[in-house]
């Protein structure tokens, strides 16, 4: 059950173990990972299969408004052209993502001007929801 605070805390702890992993476009290992592979890998730990690309992940779950986000929800941001960037919300207005800019997995805030301007949507992953 996702609404269980212990499980949420556990989920967030697992997400945070990836902090500092190097960013690598197209990478999907701890030696280098990109944003969508990071999200996919976290969910795999919880036995949930997500698609590999940001574009596919964008449409897996249920749309969630920014003020309704819960730990574990995916957060999507607009990038140049029509590509998107994805991270995982961990509560307190923070999300973890594989940042190409900082070249590593890190925590950022949704309300920093850069991210608040580019926020597209939150997505609650269906499989996690079904269990609750």
PDB file of N, CA, C and O in Angstrom, residues 53-129:
ATOM      1  N   UNK A  53      11.855   4.554 -22.115  1.00  0.00           N
ATOM      2  CA  UNK A  53      12.057   5.950 -22.505  1.00  0.00           C
ATOM      3  C   UNK A  53      11.130   6.903 -21.756  1.00  0.00           C
ATOM      4  O   UNK A  53      10.049   6.522 -21.309  1.00  0.00           O
ATOM      5  N   UNK A  54      11.575   8.141 -21.657  1.00  0.00           N
ATOM      6  CA  UNK A  54      10.789   9.184 -20.990  1.00  0.00           C
ATOM      7  C   UNK A  54       9.433   9.338 -21.675  1.00  0.00           C
ATOM      8  O   UNK A  54       8.398   9.441 -21.023  1.00  0.00           O
ATOM      9  N   UNK A  55       9.466   9.321 -23.001  1.00  0.00           N
ATOM     10  CA  UNK A  55       8.229   9.489 -23.766  1.00  0.00           C
ATOM     11  C   UNK A  55       7.198   8.403 -23.398  1.00  0.00           C
ATOM     12  O   UNK A  55       6.020   8.699 -23.211  1.00  0.00           O
ATOM     13  N   UNK A  56       7.673   7.161 -23.274  1.00  0.00           N
ATOM     14  CA  UNK A  56       6.759   6.060 -22.909  1.00  0.00           C
ATOM     15  C   UNK A  56       6.328   6.184 -21.448  1.00  0.00           C
ATOM     16  O   UNK A  56       5.178   5.938 -21.109  1.00  0.00           O
ATOM     17  N   UNK A  57       7.258   6.550 -20.578  1.00  0.00           N
ATOM     18  CA  UNK A  57       6.932   6.669 -19.152  1.00  0.00           C
ATOM     19  C   UNK A  57       5.894   7.763 -18.914  1.00  0.00           C
ATOM     20  O   UNK A  57       5.099   7.677 -17.983  1.00  0.00           O
ATOM     21  N   UNK A  58       5.897   8.760 -19.782  1.00  0.00           N
ATOM     22  CA  UNK A  58       4.995   9.898 -19.664  1.00  0.00           C
ATOM     23  C   UNK A  58       3.536   9.437 -19.664  1.00  0.00           C
ATOM     24  O   UNK A  58       2.671  10.067 -19.082  1.00  0.00           O
ATOM     25  N   UNK A  59       3.264   8.323 -20.321  1.00  0.00           N
ATOM     26  CA  UNK A  59       1.866   7.898 -20.454  1.00  0.00           C
ATOM     27  C   UNK A  59       1.533   6.602 -19.715  1.00  0.00           C
ATOM     28  O   UNK A  59       0.538   5.970 -20.015  1.00  0.00           O
ATOM     29  N   UNK A  60       2.352   6.207 -18.719  1.00  0.00           N
ATOM     30  CA  UNK A  60       2.054   4.943 -18.026  1.00  0.00           C
ATOM     31  C   UNK A  60       1.001   5.058 -16.940  1.00  0.00           C
ATOM     32  O   UNK A  60       0.311   4.104 -16.657  1.00  0.00           O
ATOM     33  N   UNK A  61       0.892   6.194 -16.300  1.00  0.00           N
ATOM     34  CA  UNK A  61       0.056   6.238 -15.109  1.00  0.00           C
ATOM     35  C   UNK A  61      -1.072   7.223 -15.200  1.00  0.00           C
ATOM     36  O   UNK A  61      -1.590   7.510 -16.271  1.00  0.00           O
ATOM     37  N   UNK A  62      -1.408   7.761 -14.038  1.00  0.00           N
ATOM     38  CA  UNK A  62      -2.508   8.696 -13.931  1.00  0.00           C
ATOM     39  C   UNK A  62      -1.915  10.073 -13.691  1.00  0.00           C
ATOM     40  O   UNK A  62      -1.004  10.236 -12.868  1.00  0.00           O
ATOM     41  N   UNK A  63      -2.416  11.075 -14.392  1.00  0.00           N
ATOM     42  CA  UNK A  63      -1.908  12.441 -14.229  1.00  0.00           C
ATOM     43  C   UNK A  63      -2.208  12.940 -12.809  1.00  0.00           C
ATOM     44  O   UNK A  63      -3.293  12.722 -12.282  1.00  0.00           O
ATOM     45  N   UNK A  64      -1.211  13.599 -12.206  1.00  0.00           N
ATOM     46  CA  UNK A  64      -1.365  14.136 -10.858  1.00  0.00           C
ATOM     47  C   UNK A  64      -0.973  15.608 -10.891  1.00  0.00           C
ATOM     48  O   UNK A  64       0.047  15.976 -11.464  1.00  0.00           O
ATOM     49  N   UNK A  65      -1.795  16.455 -10.267  1.00  0.00           N
ATOM     50  CA  UNK A  65      -1.464  17.877 -10.198  1.00  0.00           C
ATOM     51  C   UNK A  65      -0.247  18.074  -9.291  1.00  0.00           C
ATOM     52  O   UNK A  65      -0.003  17.287  -8.380  1.00  0.00           O
ATOM     53  N   UNK A  66       0.456  19.160  -9.533  1.00  0.00           N
ATOM     54  CA  UNK A  66       1.673  19.448  -8.774  1.00  0.00           C
ATOM     55  C   UNK A  66       1.429  19.470  -7.256  1.00  0.00           C
ATOM     56  O   UNK A  66       2.261  19.000  -6.484  1.00  0.00           O
ATOM     57  N   UNK A  67       0.284  20.004  -6.836  1.00  0.00           N
ATOM     58  CA  UNK A  67       0.034  20.095  -5.392  1.00  0.00           C
ATOM     59  C   UNK A  67      -0.525  18.804  -4.795  1.00  0.00           C
ATOM     60  O   UNK A  67      -0.807  18.733  -3.606  1.00  0.00           O
ATOM     61  N   UNK A  68      -0.668  17.777  -5.635  1.00  0.00           N
ATOM     62  CA  UNK A  68      -1.182  16.490  -5.155  1.00  0.00           C
ATOM     63  C   UNK A  68      -0.108  15.401  -5.181  1.00  0.00           C
ATOM     64  O   UNK A  68      -0.388  14.237  -4.963  1.00  0.00           O
ATOM     65  N   UNK A  69       1.126  15.802  -5.480  1.00  0.00           N
ATOM     66  CA  UNK A  69       2.192  14.812  -5.631  1.00  0.00           C
ATOM     67  C   UNK A  69       2.457  14.045  -4.338  1.00  0.00           C
ATOM     68  O   UNK A  69       2.408  14.609  -3.247  1.00  0.00           O
ATOM     69  N   UNK A  70       2.743  12.760  -4.494  1.00  0.00           N
ATOM     70  CA  UNK A  70       3.141  11.910  -3.366  1.00  0.00           C
ATOM     71  C   UNK A  70       4.486  11.273  -3.677  1.00  0.00           C
ATOM     72  O   UNK A  70       4.871  11.142  -4.837  1.00  0.00           O
ATOM     73  N   UNK A  71       5.164  10.837  -2.615  1.00  0.00           N
ATOM     74  CA  UNK A  71       6.450  10.170  -2.781  1.00  0.00           C
ATOM     75  C   UNK A  71       6.306   9.036  -3.802  1.00  0.00           C
ATOM     76  O   UNK A  71       5.385   8.222  -3.716  1.00  0.00           O
ATOM     77  N   UNK A  72       7.221   8.996  -4.743  1.00  0.00           N
ATOM     78  CA  UNK A  72       7.196   7.925  -5.736  1.00  0.00           C
ATOM     79  C   UNK A  72       6.554   8.327  -7.049  1.00  0.00           C
ATOM     80  O   UNK A  72       6.722   7.646  -8.057  1.00  0.00           O
ATOM     81  N   UNK A  73       5.818   9.442  -7.055  1.00  0.00           N
ATOM     82  CA  UNK A  73       5.230   9.893  -8.320  1.00  0.00           C
ATOM     83  C   UNK A  73       6.345  10.338  -9.262  1.00  0.00           C
ATOM     84  O   UNK A  73       7.383  10.852  -8.824  1.00  0.00           O
ATOM     85  N   UNK A  74       6.112  10.150 -10.542  1.00  0.00           N
ATOM     86  CA  UNK A  74       7.073  10.621 -11.539  1.00  0.00           C
ATOM     87  C   UNK A  74       6.778  12.085 -11.835  1.00  0.00           C
ATOM     88  O   UNK A  74       5.619  12.496 -11.856  1.00  0.00           O
ATOM     89  N   UNK A  75       7.822  12.874 -12.022  1.00  0.00           N
ATOM     90  CA  UNK A  75       7.640  14.274 -12.397  1.00  0.00           C
ATOM     91  C   UNK A  75       8.351  14.514 -13.726  1.00  0.00           C
ATOM     92  O   UNK A  75       9.486  14.089 -13.922  1.00  0.00           O
ATOM     93  N   UNK A  76       7.640  15.178 -14.637  1.00  0.00           N
ATOM     94  CA  UNK A  76       8.148  15.401 -15.988  1.00  0.00           C
ATOM     95  C   UNK A  76       8.337  16.884 -16.256  1.00  0.00           C
ATOM     96  O   UNK A  76       7.529  17.710 -15.849  1.00  0.00           O
ATOM     97  N   UNK A  77       9.420  17.178 -16.981  1.00  0.00           N
ATOM     98  CA  UNK A  77       9.774  18.554 -17.305  1.00  0.00           C
ATOM     99  C   UNK A  77      10.056  18.671 -18.787  1.00  0.00           C
ATOM    100  O   UNK A  77      10.572  17.757 -19.410  1.00  0.00           O
ATOM    101  N   UNK A  78       9.722  19.838 -19.302  1.00  0.00           N
ATOM    102  CA  UNK A  78       9.956  20.121 -20.716  1.00  0.00           C
ATOM    103  C   UNK A  78      11.441  20.359 -20.946  1.00  0.00           C
ATOM    104  O   UNK A  78      12.106  21.014 -20.162  1.00  0.00           O
ATOM    105  N   UNK A  79      11.922  19.801 -22.042  1.00  0.00           N
ATOM    106  CA  UNK A  79      13.303  20.057 -22.463  1.00  0.00           C
ATOM    107  C   UNK A  79      13.270  20.692 -23.842  1.00  0.00           C
ATOM    108  O   UNK A  79      12.216  20.831 -24.441  1.00  0.00           O
ATOM    109  N   UNK A  80      14.432  21.051 -24.355  1.00  0.00           N
ATOM    110  CA  UNK A  80      14.488  21.621 -25.705  1.00  0.00           C
ATOM    111  C   UNK A  80      13.806  20.708 -26.707  1.00  0.00           C
ATOM    112  O   UNK A  80      13.807  19.493 -26.558  1.00  0.00           O
ATOM    113  N   UNK A  81      13.260  21.309 -27.752  1.00  0.00           N
ATOM    114  CA  UNK A  81      12.543  20.528 -28.754  1.00  0.00           C
ATOM    115  C   UNK A  81      11.286  19.991 -28.106  1.00  0.00           C
ATOM    116  O   UNK A  81      10.669  20.671 -27.298  1.00  0.00           O
ATOM    117  N   UNK A  82      10.918  18.754 -28.411  1.00  0.00           N
ATOM    118  CA  UNK A  82       9.733  18.244 -27.710  1.00  0.00           C
ATOM    119  C   UNK A  82      10.079  17.035 -26.861  1.00  0.00           C
ATOM    120  O   UNK A  82       9.292  16.136 -26.673  1.00  0.00           O
ATOM    121  N   UNK A  83      11.328  17.025 -26.350  1.00  0.00           N
ATOM    122  CA  UNK A  83      11.690  15.927 -25.457  1.00  0.00           C
ATOM    123  C   UNK A  83      11.369  16.335 -24.019  1.00  0.00           C
ATOM    124  O   UNK A  83      11.127  17.506 -23.731  1.00  0.00           O
ATOM    125  N   UNK A  84      11.368  15.362 -23.128  1.00  0.00           N
ATOM    126  CA  UNK A  84      11.043  15.631 -21.729  1.00  0.00           C
ATOM    127  C   UNK A  84      12.101  15.001 -20.828  1.00  0.00           C
ATOM    128  O   UNK A  84      12.865  14.141 -21.249  1.00  0.00           O
ATOM    129  N   UNK A  85      12.102  15.453 -19.587  1.00  0.00           N
ATOM    130  CA  UNK A  85      13.027  14.964 -18.566  1.00  0.00           C
ATOM    131  C   UNK A  85      12.166  14.414 -17.435  1.00  0.00           C
ATOM    132  O   UNK A  85      11.105  14.955 -17.145  1.00  0.00           O
ATOM    133  N   UNK A  86      12.623  13.333 -16.792  1.00  0.00           N
ATOM    134  CA  UNK A  86      11.811  12.716 -15.739  1.00  0.00           C
ATOM    135  C   UNK A  86      12.614  12.538 -14.451  1.00  0.00           C
ATOM    136  O   UNK A  86      13.828  12.317 -14.490  1.00  0.00           O
ATOM    137  N   UNK A  87      11.920  12.677 -13.330  1.00  0.00           N
ATOM    138  CA  UNK A  87      12.521  12.419 -12.026  1.00  0.00           C
ATOM    139  C   UNK A  87      11.478  11.755 -11.137  1.00  0.00           C
ATOM    140  O   UNK A  87      10.346  11.512 -11.567  1.00  0.00           O
ATOM    141  N   UNK A  88      11.865  11.478  -9.883  1.00  0.00           N
ATOM    142  CA  UNK A  88      10.949  10.846  -8.926  1.00  0.00           C
ATOM    143  C   UNK A  88      10.750  11.780  -7.746  1.00  0.00           C
ATOM    144  O   UNK A  88      11.722  12.215  -7.106  1.00  0.00           O
ATOM    145  N   UNK A  89       9.496  12.079  -7.464  1.00  0.00           N
ATOM    146  CA  UNK A  89       9.161  12.968  -6.350  1.00  0.00           C
ATOM    147  C   UNK A  89       9.419  12.249  -5.025  1.00  0.00           C
ATOM    148  O   UNK A  89       9.071  11.075  -4.866  1.00  0.00           O
ATOM    149  N   UNK A  90      10.064  12.947  -4.060  1.00  0.00           N
ATOM    150  CA  UNK A  90      10.356  12.299  -2.775  1.00  0.00           C
ATOM    151  C   UNK A  90       9.771  13.069  -1.588  1.00  0.00           C
ATOM    152  O   UNK A  90      10.154  12.853  -0.443  1.00  0.00           O
ATOM    153  N   UNK A  91       8.823  13.957  -1.863  1.00  0.00           N
ATOM    154  CA  UNK A  91       8.203  14.701  -0.762  1.00  0.00           C
ATOM    155  C   UNK A  91       8.898  16.042  -0.535  1.00  0.00           C
ATOM    156  O   UNK A  91       9.978  16.307  -1.079  1.00  0.00           O
ATOM    157  N   UNK A  92       8.268  16.908   0.248  1.00  0.00           N
ATOM    158  CA  UNK A  92       8.835  18.219   0.594  1.00  0.00           C
ATOM    159  C   UNK A  92       9.287  19.016  -0.624  1.00  0.00           C
ATOM    160  O   UNK A  92      10.333  19.667  -0.576  1.00  0.00           O
ATOM    161  N   UNK A  93       8.527  18.919  -1.706  1.00  0.00           N
ATOM    162  CA  UNK A  93       8.839  19.723  -2.886  1.00  0.00           C
ATOM    163  C   UNK A  93      10.141  19.309  -3.578  1.00  0.00           C
ATOM    164  O   UNK A  93      10.691  20.064  -4.374  1.00  0.00           O
ATOM    165  N   UNK A  94      10.657  18.118  -3.245  1.00  0.00           N
ATOM    166  CA  UNK A  94      11.930  17.679  -3.807  1.00  0.00           C
ATOM    167  C   UNK A  94      11.742  16.492  -4.741  1.00  0.00           C
ATOM    168  O   UNK A  94      10.834  15.691  -4.556  1.00  0.00           O
ATOM    169  N   UNK A  95      12.640  16.395  -5.711  1.00  0.00           N
ATOM    170  CA  UNK A  95      12.641  15.216  -6.578  1.00  0.00           C
ATOM    171  C   UNK A  95      14.082  14.797  -6.844  1.00  0.00           C
ATOM    172  O   UNK A  95      15.011  15.606  -6.721  1.00  0.00           O
ATOM    173  N   UNK A  96      14.253  13.524  -7.152  1.00  0.00           N
ATOM    174  CA  UNK A  96      15.573  12.989  -7.456  1.00  0.00           C
ATOM    175  C   UNK A  96      15.588  12.663  -8.940  1.00  0.00           C
ATOM    176  O   UNK A  96      14.627  12.110  -9.477  1.00  0.00           O
ATOM    177  N   UNK A  97      16.671  13.021  -9.605  1.00  0.00           N
ATOM    178  CA  UNK A  97      16.760  12.759 -11.040  1.00  0.00           C
ATOM    179  C   UNK A  97      18.217  12.624 -11.462  1.00  0.00           C
ATOM    180  O   UNK A  97      19.125  13.067 -10.751  1.00  0.00           O
ATOM    181  N   UNK A  98      18.418  11.975 -12.608  1.00  0.00           N
ATOM    182  CA  UNK A  98      19.751  11.897 -13.200  1.00  0.00           C
ATOM    183  C   UNK A  98      19.907  13.164 -14.038  1.00  0.00           C
ATOM    184  O   UNK A  98      19.304  13.289 -15.101  1.00  0.00           O
ATOM    185  N   UNK A  99      20.678  14.103 -13.518  1.00  0.00           N
ATOM    186  CA  UNK A  99      20.795  15.424 -14.129  1.00  0.00           C
ATOM    187  C   UNK A  99      21.937  15.468 -15.146  1.00  0.00           C
ATOM    188  O   UNK A  99      23.091  15.250 -14.787  1.00  0.00           O
ATOM    189  N   UNK A 100      21.600  15.768 -16.395  1.00  0.00           N
ATOM    190  CA  UNK A 100      22.649  15.880 -17.418  1.00  0.00           C
ATOM    191  C   UNK A 100      23.484  17.123 -17.151  1.00  0.00           C
ATOM    192  O   UNK A 100      24.676  17.171 -17.455  1.00  0.00           O
ATOM    193  N   UNK A 101      22.870  18.135 -16.553  1.00  0.00           N
ATOM    194  CA  UNK A 101      23.565  19.388 -16.259  1.00  0.00           C
ATOM    195  C   UNK A 101      24.609  19.176 -15.165  1.00  0.00           C
ATOM    196  O   UNK A 101      25.739  19.616 -15.267  1.00  0.00           O
ATOM    197  N   UNK A 102      24.228  18.494 -14.097  1.00  0.00           N
ATOM    198  CA  UNK A 102      25.155  18.257 -12.985  1.00  0.00           C
ATOM    199  C   UNK A 102      25.943  16.957 -13.145  1.00  0.00           C
ATOM    200  O   UNK A 102      26.761  16.620 -12.303  1.00  0.00           O
ATOM    201  N   UNK A 103      25.639  16.223 -14.203  1.00  0.00           N
ATOM    202  CA  UNK A 103      26.345  14.974 -14.523  1.00  0.00           C
ATOM    203  C   UNK A 103      26.223  13.903 -13.447  1.00  0.00           C
ATOM    204  O   UNK A 103      27.105  13.078 -13.281  1.00  0.00           O
ATOM    205  N   UNK A 104      25.135  13.937 -12.678  1.00  0.00           N
ATOM    206  CA  UNK A 104      24.942  12.900 -11.660  1.00  0.00           C
ATOM    207  C   UNK A 104      23.497  12.863 -11.177  1.00  0.00           C
ATOM    208  O   UNK A 104      22.712  13.762 -11.452  1.00  0.00           O
ATOM    209  N   UNK A 105      23.182  11.811 -10.425  1.00  0.00           N
ATOM    210  CA  UNK A 105      21.868  11.705  -9.795  1.00  0.00           C
ATOM    211  C   UNK A 105      21.865  12.622  -8.586  1.00  0.00           C
ATOM    212  O   UNK A 105      22.761  12.559  -7.742  1.00  0.00           O
ATOM    213  N   UNK A 106      20.876  13.525  -8.514  1.00  0.00           N
ATOM    214  CA  UNK A 106      20.856  14.494  -7.427  1.00  0.00           C
ATOM    215  C   UNK A 106      19.431  14.886  -7.063  1.00  0.00           C
ATOM    216  O   UNK A 106      18.491  14.562  -7.767  1.00  0.00           O
ATOM    217  N   UNK A 107      19.321  15.631  -5.949  1.00  0.00           N
ATOM    218  CA  UNK A 107      18.028  16.148  -5.501  1.00  0.00           C
ATOM    219  C   UNK A 107      17.884  17.590  -5.984  1.00  0.00           C
ATOM    220  O   UNK A 107      18.830  18.365  -5.895  1.00  0.00           O
ATOM    221  N   UNK A 108      16.721  17.919  -6.513  1.00  0.00           N
ATOM    222  CA  UNK A 108      16.417  19.307  -6.842  1.00  0.00           C
ATOM    223  C   UNK A 108      15.031  19.648  -6.302  1.00  0.00           C
ATOM    224  O   UNK A 108      14.285  18.766  -5.900  1.00  0.00           O
ATOM    225  N   UNK A 109      14.715  20.948  -6.320  1.00  0.00           N
ATOM    226  CA  UNK A 109      13.426  21.432  -5.818  1.00  0.00           C
ATOM    227  C   UNK A 109      12.509  21.798  -6.968  1.00  0.00           C
ATOM    228  O   UNK A 109      12.940  22.431  -7.929  1.00  0.00           O
ATOM    229  N   UNK A 110      11.242  21.404  -6.851  1.00  0.00           N
ATOM    230  CA  UNK A 110      10.262  21.719  -7.893  1.00  0.00           C
ATOM    231  C   UNK A 110      10.063  23.216  -8.061  1.00  0.00           C
ATOM    232  O   UNK A 110       9.718  23.676  -9.132  1.00  0.00           O
ATOM    233  N   UNK A 111      10.270  23.983  -6.994  1.00  0.00           N
ATOM    234  CA  UNK A 111       9.975  25.412  -7.100  1.00  0.00           C
ATOM    235  C   UNK A 111      11.174  26.266  -7.505  1.00  0.00           C
ATOM    236  O   UNK A 111      11.084  27.474  -7.513  1.00  0.00           O
ATOM    237  N   UNK A 112      12.316  25.632  -7.848  1.00  0.00           N
ATOM    238  CA  UNK A 112      13.377  26.458  -8.419  1.00  0.00           C
ATOM    239  C   UNK A 112      12.848  26.973  -9.758  1.00  0.00           C
ATOM    240  O   UNK A 112      12.107  26.261 -10.440  1.00  0.00           O
ATOM    241  N   UNK A 113      13.222  28.192 -10.125  1.00  0.00           N
ATOM    242  CA  UNK A 113      12.666  28.785 -11.350  1.00  0.00           C
ATOM    243  C   UNK A 113      12.822  27.878 -12.571  1.00  0.00           C
ATOM    244  O   UNK A 113      11.893  27.737 -13.355  1.00  0.00           O
ATOM    245  N   UNK A 114      13.982  27.258 -12.701  1.00  0.00           N
ATOM    246  CA  UNK A 114      14.221  26.409 -13.872  1.00  0.00           C
ATOM    247  C   UNK A 114      13.173  25.304 -13.973  1.00  0.00           C
ATOM    248  O   UNK A 114      12.581  25.086 -15.027  1.00  0.00           O
ATOM    249  N   UNK A 115      12.947  24.587 -12.875  1.00  0.00           N
ATOM    250  CA  UNK A 115      12.035  23.446 -12.926  1.00  0.00           C
ATOM    251  C   UNK A 115      10.569  23.850 -12.856  1.00  0.00           C
ATOM    252  O   UNK A 115       9.716  23.227 -13.478  1.00  0.00           O
ATOM    253  N   UNK A 116      10.256  24.898 -12.097  1.00  0.00           N
ATOM    254  CA  UNK A 116       8.839  25.269 -12.017  1.00  0.00           C
ATOM    255  C   UNK A 116       8.344  25.773 -13.366  1.00  0.00           C
ATOM    256  O   UNK A 116       7.214  25.513 -13.756  1.00  0.00           O
ATOM    257  N   UNK A 117       9.205  26.464 -14.107  1.00  0.00           N
ATOM    258  CA  UNK A 117       8.837  26.942 -15.445  1.00  0.00           C
ATOM    259  C   UNK A 117       8.596  25.797 -16.414  1.00  0.00           C
ATOM    260  O   UNK A 117       7.815  25.900 -17.340  1.00  0.00           O
ATOM    261  N   UNK A 118       9.352  24.716 -16.225  1.00  0.00           N
ATOM    262  CA  UNK A 118       9.326  23.625 -17.206  1.00  0.00           C
ATOM    263  C   UNK A 118       8.473  22.430 -16.787  1.00  0.00           C
ATOM    264  O   UNK A 118       8.393  21.443 -17.503  1.00  0.00           O
ATOM    265  N   UNK A 119       7.856  22.514 -15.603  1.00  0.00           N
ATOM    266  CA  UNK A 119       7.067  21.377 -15.116  1.00  0.00           C
ATOM    267  C   UNK A 119       5.943  21.034 -16.097  1.00  0.00           C
ATOM    268  O   UNK A 119       5.179  21.907 -16.507  1.00  0.00           O
ATOM    269  N   UNK A 120       5.864  19.767 -16.486  1.00  0.00           N
ATOM    270  CA  UNK A 120       4.807  19.332 -17.406  1.00  0.00           C
ATOM    271  C   UNK A 120       3.677  18.649 -16.653  1.00  0.00           C
ATOM    272  O   UNK A 120       2.526  19.027 -16.754  1.00  0.00           O
ATOM    273  N   UNK A 121       4.022  17.626 -15.907  1.00  0.00           N
ATOM    274  CA  UNK A 121       2.989  16.908 -15.152  1.00  0.00           C
ATOM    275  C   UNK A 121       3.603  15.914 -14.182  1.00  0.00           C
ATOM    276  O   UNK A 121       4.751  15.526 -14.307  1.00  0.00           O
ATOM    277  N   UNK A 122       2.780  15.542 -13.203  1.00  0.00           N
ATOM    278  CA  UNK A 122       3.143  14.435 -12.334  1.00  0.00           C
ATOM    279  C   UNK A 122       2.374  13.215 -12.816  1.00  0.00           C
ATOM    280  O   UNK A 122       1.278  13.347 -13.377  1.00  0.00           O
ATOM    281  N   UNK A 123       2.950  12.044 -12.603  1.00  0.00           N
ATOM    282  CA  UNK A 123       2.284  10.806 -12.994  1.00  0.00           C
ATOM    283  C   UNK A 123       2.383   9.798 -11.850  1.00  0.00           C
ATOM    284  O   UNK A 123       3.460   9.566 -11.312  1.00  0.00           O
ATOM    285  N   UNK A 124       1.236   9.269 -11.468  1.00  0.00           N
ATOM    286  CA  UNK A 124       1.220   8.215 -10.458  1.00  0.00           C
ATOM    287  C   UNK A 124       1.196   6.889 -11.183  1.00  0.00           C
ATOM    288  O   UNK A 124       0.315   6.624 -11.994  1.00  0.00           O
ATOM    289  N   UNK A 125       2.198   6.074 -10.903  1.00  0.00           N
ATOM    290  CA  UNK A 125       2.339   4.809 -11.612  1.00  0.00           C
ATOM    291  C   UNK A 125       1.203   3.865 -11.231  1.00  0.00           C
ATOM    292  O   UNK A 125       0.946   3.619 -10.062  1.00  0.00           O
ATOM    293  N   UNK A 126       0.520   3.357 -12.270  1.00  0.00           N
ATOM    294  CA  UNK A 126      -0.679   2.536 -12.070  1.00  0.00           C
ATOM    295  C   UNK A 126      -0.457   1.353 -11.142  1.00  0.00           C
ATOM    296  O   UNK A 126      -1.268   1.093 -10.272  1.00  0.00           O
ATOM    297  N   UNK A 127       0.627   0.636 -11.327  1.00  0.00           N
ATOM    298  CA  UNK A 127       0.803  -0.617 -10.582  1.00  0.00           C
ATOM    299  C   UNK A 127       0.913  -0.360  -9.077  1.00  0.00           C
ATOM    300  O   UNK A 127       0.449  -1.138  -8.284  1.00  0.00           O
ATOM    301  N   UNK A 128       1.571   0.753  -8.726  1.00  0.00           N
ATOM    302  CA  UNK A 128       1.699   1.055  -7.318  1.00  0.00           C
ATOM    303  C   UNK A 128       0.345   1.390  -6.745  1.00  0.00           C
ATOM    304  O   UNK A 128       0.031   1.063  -5.622  1.00  0.00           O
ATOM    305  N   UNK A 129      -0.456   2.049  -7.578  1.00  0.00           N
ATOM    306  CA  UNK A 129      -1.757   2.501  -7.144  1.00  0.00           C
ATOM    307  C   UNK A 129      -2.685   1.329  -6.865  1.00  0.00           C
ATOM    308  O   UNK A 129      -3.439   1.334  -5.920  1.00  0.00           O
TER     309      UNK A 129
END
